[in-house]
Structure formats: structure tokens, C-alpha cells
Amino acid sequence: MFKGIPAEIAGIGIFIPEKILSNADLEKIVDTSDEWITTRTGIKERRIAPDDMATSDMMKRAADIAIERSGINPDDIQLVIGCTATPDMPFPSTACLVQHKLGLQNAAAFDLQAGCSGFLYGLTIASQFIASGAVKAVLVLGGETLSRIQNWEDRSTCVLFGDGAGAAVIAPAKEGSGILNFSISADGAFADALKVPAGGSLMPATEETVKNHMHAVHMDGRDVFRQAVTKMPEAALKALEELGMTVEDIDHFIPHQANIRIIESVGKRLGIPEEKTIVNLQKYGNTSCASLPIALCEAVESGRIKKGDTILLTAIGAGLAWGSIILKW
Ligand code: ACO
């Protein structure tokens, strides 16, 4: 339950790579079809970052916009949280690289790993640094270059993901706005459902691991699906109930953009009508940590989300780690 100084998203920005990889393009790479991908996932196309661009570069571009929109003095940003499953390298943290690129000399920086829930976890942690009064402003980054960790011979995974980045500046809320509540959870019993097996201490890189695509995404799609459609509604209801709110009080529902069938199922379980649900996965696929900020930012930019609207965010990802946030824009 949220306690302390209320925190809000003071500015949000995104970076979307230009290059489009359509389902028709994928038909030329693996044995798949636009029909299969569209009916099973809802995805029509995804974006691919240029070869010379890393996750930190995309995060930096998104952060430039977020900081400018926030009106906050960059010197007041005292913490940078980098949320990504595709860091530039194992260490140093991608957050440190972005901190340097932005010249945020007063900011501490670290990465957090919560799979596709990274940005939601990041917002939660940022809100607590604001709530305690420990810092003046936090920059939360959510970015992914998932095209770099695909096995382009595995049709069951490579069709799902895309590249992109988002960034949000979190600061003390003006009256009435801000993060109202959050709920975050995890269960490592499902660690095998979604992972990159090699490249860490358990399975260091060898010629074999590279040859066997062990540095790419491995997923038990059905298991992830089953967990996603139960755990996201549970987190949403917990966060709502603690506030004494119901789904009726929600103006916009922004779920993690992984699969349209998951989104529809979660919406149905919660009783949230389709017209309140924000969906953009047809354009970008699953961008993991960038998924929520891209959907939120686009909805704000288009005027769909207006000042004072109540928004429900929910996500699940590798870990498994999942959660929900309720905020007033
Ligand atoms: N094109 C054509 N056929 C395919 C493709 C493809 N791209 N991928 C798999 N198939 C085939 C399979 O080989 C299988 O064939 P078979 O019956 O001859 O063996 C058949 O389609 C069915 O495969 P399933 O894996 O059972 O298909 P399913 O209906 O479960 O859909 C999917 C797969 C889309 C991955 C689904 O399980 C899903 O969405 N799971 C959620 C996972 C997810 O979204 N992960 C993203 C990361 S986690 C997160 O962000 C929450």
C-alpha cells in the first residue's frame, strides 16, 4: 500500500526505432505466416534497432524527451533506475551508461531485472524514494533490444518481440495526481518458463552455448500464458481493493503488450470493457520493459489519456515477476 509523499510521472518520453519487421518479412525468415502470428498473438509488425544502437542509446533518446516534458532541472534527478532484460553488457549497469550520456552528475544509478515487469517494478521503487523524501526526482528507464537475443530459427519465439524504449521522470505529485497504489509479486518456481539460459555464472559462454542458441530467449509459451491470465488480474484486484476502489473507477487499462489473447482474457476476468483497454502490440510486438511506457506515452500524446484520469497498469514477465500500479494522471 502506498504511504508517504505522493509521487507522479512528471514527464514521459519514448524512442521507437524506424525499421519495421512485418509478419510478411518473417515469413521469409522462418516457417510461419501472417495468419498464424495475427490470430495467436495480435502482432502485425515490430521494430528493430539499428546495428549501431544499444539499449542505452534508445533509453537516452527517450529520457531526453521525458526530462524536457517534466520541466525538472536535470541536476535534481538523484536516481536513475534502468529496467531492461537486454542491458548493453552484464556490467556496468545500463543505468550508469545512460546517467553518463545524460550528464546527470547528481544521480546514483542501477539496473533492475524483473523481466517484462521491469518498468512497473521501477516505477514502484522510484515512487518509494519520492515517498520517503529521500530524493527530489527519479528517472525510470525501460528499454529493450530484444532483436539481439532471438534465435531467428525458432518460430515460436522470434515472432513475438520488438525493440524500443521509454522513460519517465518521477517527482513529488501535484495535488490529486500520482501513484495511488501498487502491488508487486514474484515466484521463482516458474523461472524455467521464460529465460536466457546461458551467459551467466550457471552456464558461462562457450562455443557450444553459442552454437546451441543458449544465449537466446527460451520460453514455455503455454505456461507463461496460463500464469499471465491469472496473476495479472490478482495483482490488479489487490491494488484496487486496498484503495477501496473497483474496476468501475478505472478510466484506462494498460496491460503489458505481450499477446492480444492474454490482454483480452485479463480484461474479461477483471470485467474491464475493451474500449478502456489500450492496445498497441500490433505495431510493436512485445517490447518487454518498454511495453508499458510506450503504450502510456502514446495514449497521452494522442489525447486519449487526460489530466485526472485513473489508469491501471499491469505486467508480468520472467521470474516470474508481476504486478499492478494504479495512478491518477
Ligand atoms: N508460426 C507458425 N506455427 C507456429 C509458430 C509460428 N510462429 N510458433 C509455433 N507454431 C506452431 C507450433 O510448432 C505448434 O505446432 P504443432 O502443433 O505442429 O506442434 C503449434 O503452432 C501450436 O504451438 P503452441 O506453442 O501450442 O501455440 P500456442 O497457441 O500456445 O501459441 C504462443 C504460442 C503465442 C507463444 C502462446 O503460447 C503465448 O502467447 N504464450 C504467452 C507467451 C508470451 O506472450 N510470452 C512473451 C514473453 S512473456 C511476457 O511478456 C508475459
mmCIF file of C-alpha atoms and ligand atoms in Angstrom, residues 30-33 36-37 40-41 116 154-157 159-161 194 217 219-226 228 232 256-259 261-262 286 288 316-318 320, ligand 1:
data_model
loop_
_atom_site.group_PDB
_atom_site.id
_atom_site.type_symbol
_atom_site.label_atom_id
_atom_site.label_comp_id
_atom_site.label_asym_id
_atom_site.label_seq_id
_atom_site.Cartn_x
_atom_site.Cartn_y
_atom_site.Cartn_z
ATOM 1 C CA VAL A 30 11.085 -18.827 -40.561
ATOM 2 C CA ASP A 31 8.259 -21.246 -41.339
ATOM 3 C CA THR A 32 5.402 -19.017 -40.189
ATOM 4 C CA SER A 33 2.517 -16.981 -41.601
ATOM 5 C CA TRP A 36 -0.734 -17.669 -37.545
ATOM 6 C CA ILE A 37 1.013 -14.734 -35.874
ATOM 7 C CA ARG A 40 -2.280 -16.342 -31.968
ATOM 8 C CA THR A 41 -0.749 -13.055 -30.820
ATOM 9 C CA CYS A 116 8.823 -7.695 -18.705
ATOM 10 C CA ASP A 154 12.861 -20.569 -33.559
ATOM 11 C CA ARG A 155 9.463 -19.522 -34.925
ATOM 12 C CA SER A 156 7.797 -19.984 -31.531
ATOM 13 C CA THR A 157 9.716 -17.048 -30.010
ATOM 14 C CA VAL A 159 7.924 -13.574 -33.963
ATOM 15 C CA LEU A 160 6.890 -12.162 -30.577
ATOM 16 C CA PHE A 161 9.409 -9.481 -29.658
ATOM 17 C CA LEU A 194 10.978 -17.884 -19.623
ATOM 18 C CA VAL A 217 15.072 -16.426 -25.348
ATOM 19 C CA MET A 219 10.056 -19.962 -23.393
ATOM 20 C CA ASP A 220 7.288 -22.353 -22.430
ATOM 21 C CA GLY A 221 4.594 -20.235 -24.070
ATOM 22 C CA ARG A 222 1.640 -22.153 -22.669
ATOM 23 C CA ASP A 223 2.911 -21.983 -19.089
ATOM 24 C CA VAL A 224 3.591 -18.250 -19.362
ATOM 25 C CA PHE A 225 0.131 -17.769 -20.874
ATOM 26 C CA ARG A 226 -1.579 -19.643 -18.020
ATOM 27 C CA ALA A 228 -0.232 -14.327 -17.080
ATOM 28 C CA MET A 232 -2.136 -10.008 -13.613
ATOM 29 C CA HIS A 256 1.791 -5.400 -20.722
ATOM 30 C CA GLN A 257 1.685 -5.744 -24.506
ATOM 31 C CA ALA A 258 2.656 -9.401 -24.985
ATOM 32 C CA ASN A 259 -0.280 -11.095 -26.654
ATOM 33 C CA ARG A 261 -5.331 -13.162 -26.231
ATOM 34 C CA ILE A 262 -3.702 -12.607 -22.826
ATOM 35 C CA ASN A 286 6.344 -7.432 -27.047
ATOM 36 C CA SER A 288 9.238 -6.127 -22.521
ATOM 37 C CA ILE A 316 4.142 -10.000 -15.897
ATOM 38 C CA GLY A 317 7.491 -11.279 -17.065
ATOM 39 C CA ALA A 318 10.464 -13.544 -16.472
ATOM 40 C CA LEU A 320 8.096 -14.870 -12.891
HETATM 41 N N1 ACO B 1 4.207 -19.839 -36.884
HETATM 42 C C1 ACO B 1 3.564 -20.968 -37.197
HETATM 43 N N2 ACO B 1 3.415 -22.000 -36.340
HETATM 44 C C2 ACO B 1 3.938 -21.857 -35.116
HETATM 45 C C3 ACO B 1 4.627 -20.694 -34.714
HETATM 46 C C4 ACO B 1 4.760 -19.675 -35.660
HETATM 47 N N3 ACO B 1 5.397 -18.518 -35.406
HETATM 48 N N4 ACO B 1 5.036 -20.857 -33.444
HETATM 49 C C5 ACO B 1 4.617 -22.062 -33.033
HETATM 50 N N5 ACO B 1 3.951 -22.667 -34.052
HETATM 51 C C6 ACO B 1 3.338 -23.983 -34.056
HETATM 52 C C7 ACO B 1 3.957 -24.933 -33.071
HETATM 53 O O1 ACO B 1 5.101 -25.539 -33.601
HETATM 54 C C8 ACO B 1 2.838 -25.915 -32.840
HETATM 55 O O2 ACO B 1 2.825 -26.814 -33.897
HETATM 56 P P1 ACO B 1 2.466 -28.373 -33.649
HETATM 57 O O3 ACO B 1 1.083 -28.379 -33.093
HETATM 58 O O4 ACO B 1 2.594 -28.962 -35.020
HETATM 59 O O5 ACO B 1 3.498 -28.849 -32.671
HETATM 60 C C9 ACO B 1 1.573 -25.058 -32.950
HETATM 61 O O6 ACO B 1 1.984 -23.858 -33.654
HETATM 62 C C10 ACO B 1 0.984 -24.682 -31.618
HETATM 63 O O7 ACO B 1 2.044 -24.219 -30.774
HETATM 64 P P2 ACO B 1 1.774 -23.686 -29.338
HETATM 65 O O8 ACO B 1 3.057 -23.240 -28.705
HETATM 66 O O9 ACO B 1 0.933 -24.677 -28.597
HETATM 67 O O10 ACO B 1 0.890 -22.405 -29.700
HETATM 68 P P3 ACO B 1 0.049 -21.507 -28.725
HETATM 69 O O11 ACO B 1 -1.344 -21.456 -29.194
HETATM 70 O O12 ACO B 1 0.317 -21.822 -27.287
HETATM 71 O O13 ACO B 1 0.671 -20.075 -29.033
HETATM 72 C C11 ACO B 1 2.179 -18.507 -28.074
HETATM 73 C C12 ACO B 1 2.024 -19.823 -28.778
HETATM 74 C C13 ACO B 1 1.686 -17.407 -28.995
HETATM 75 C C14 ACO B 1 3.649 -18.277 -27.756
HETATM 76 C C15 ACO B 1 1.348 -18.545 -26.784
HETATM 77 O O14 ACO B 1 1.617 -19.681 -26.031
HETATM 78 C C16 ACO B 1 1.566 -17.330 -25.957
HETATM 79 O O15 ACO B 1 1.235 -16.244 -26.325
HETATM 80 N N6 ACO B 1 2.115 -17.512 -24.755
HETATM 81 C C17 ACO B 1 2.423 -16.399 -23.923
HETATM 82 C C18 ACO B 1 3.843 -16.170 -24.009
HETATM 83 C C19 ACO B 1 4.221 -14.752 -24.226
HETATM 84 O O16 ACO B 1 3.453 -13.882 -24.595
HETATM 85 N N7 ACO B 1 5.474 -14.550 -23.981
HETATM 86 C C20 ACO B 1 6.049 -13.296 -24.149
HETATM 87 C C21 ACO B 1 7.081 -13.096 -23.101
HETATM 88 S S1 ACO B 1 6.402 -13.232 -21.532
HETATM 89 C C22 ACO B 1 5.528 -11.953 -21.279
HETATM 90 O O17 ACO B 1 5.801 -10.930 -21.815
HETATM 91 C C23 ACO B 1 4.364 -12.119 -20.432
#
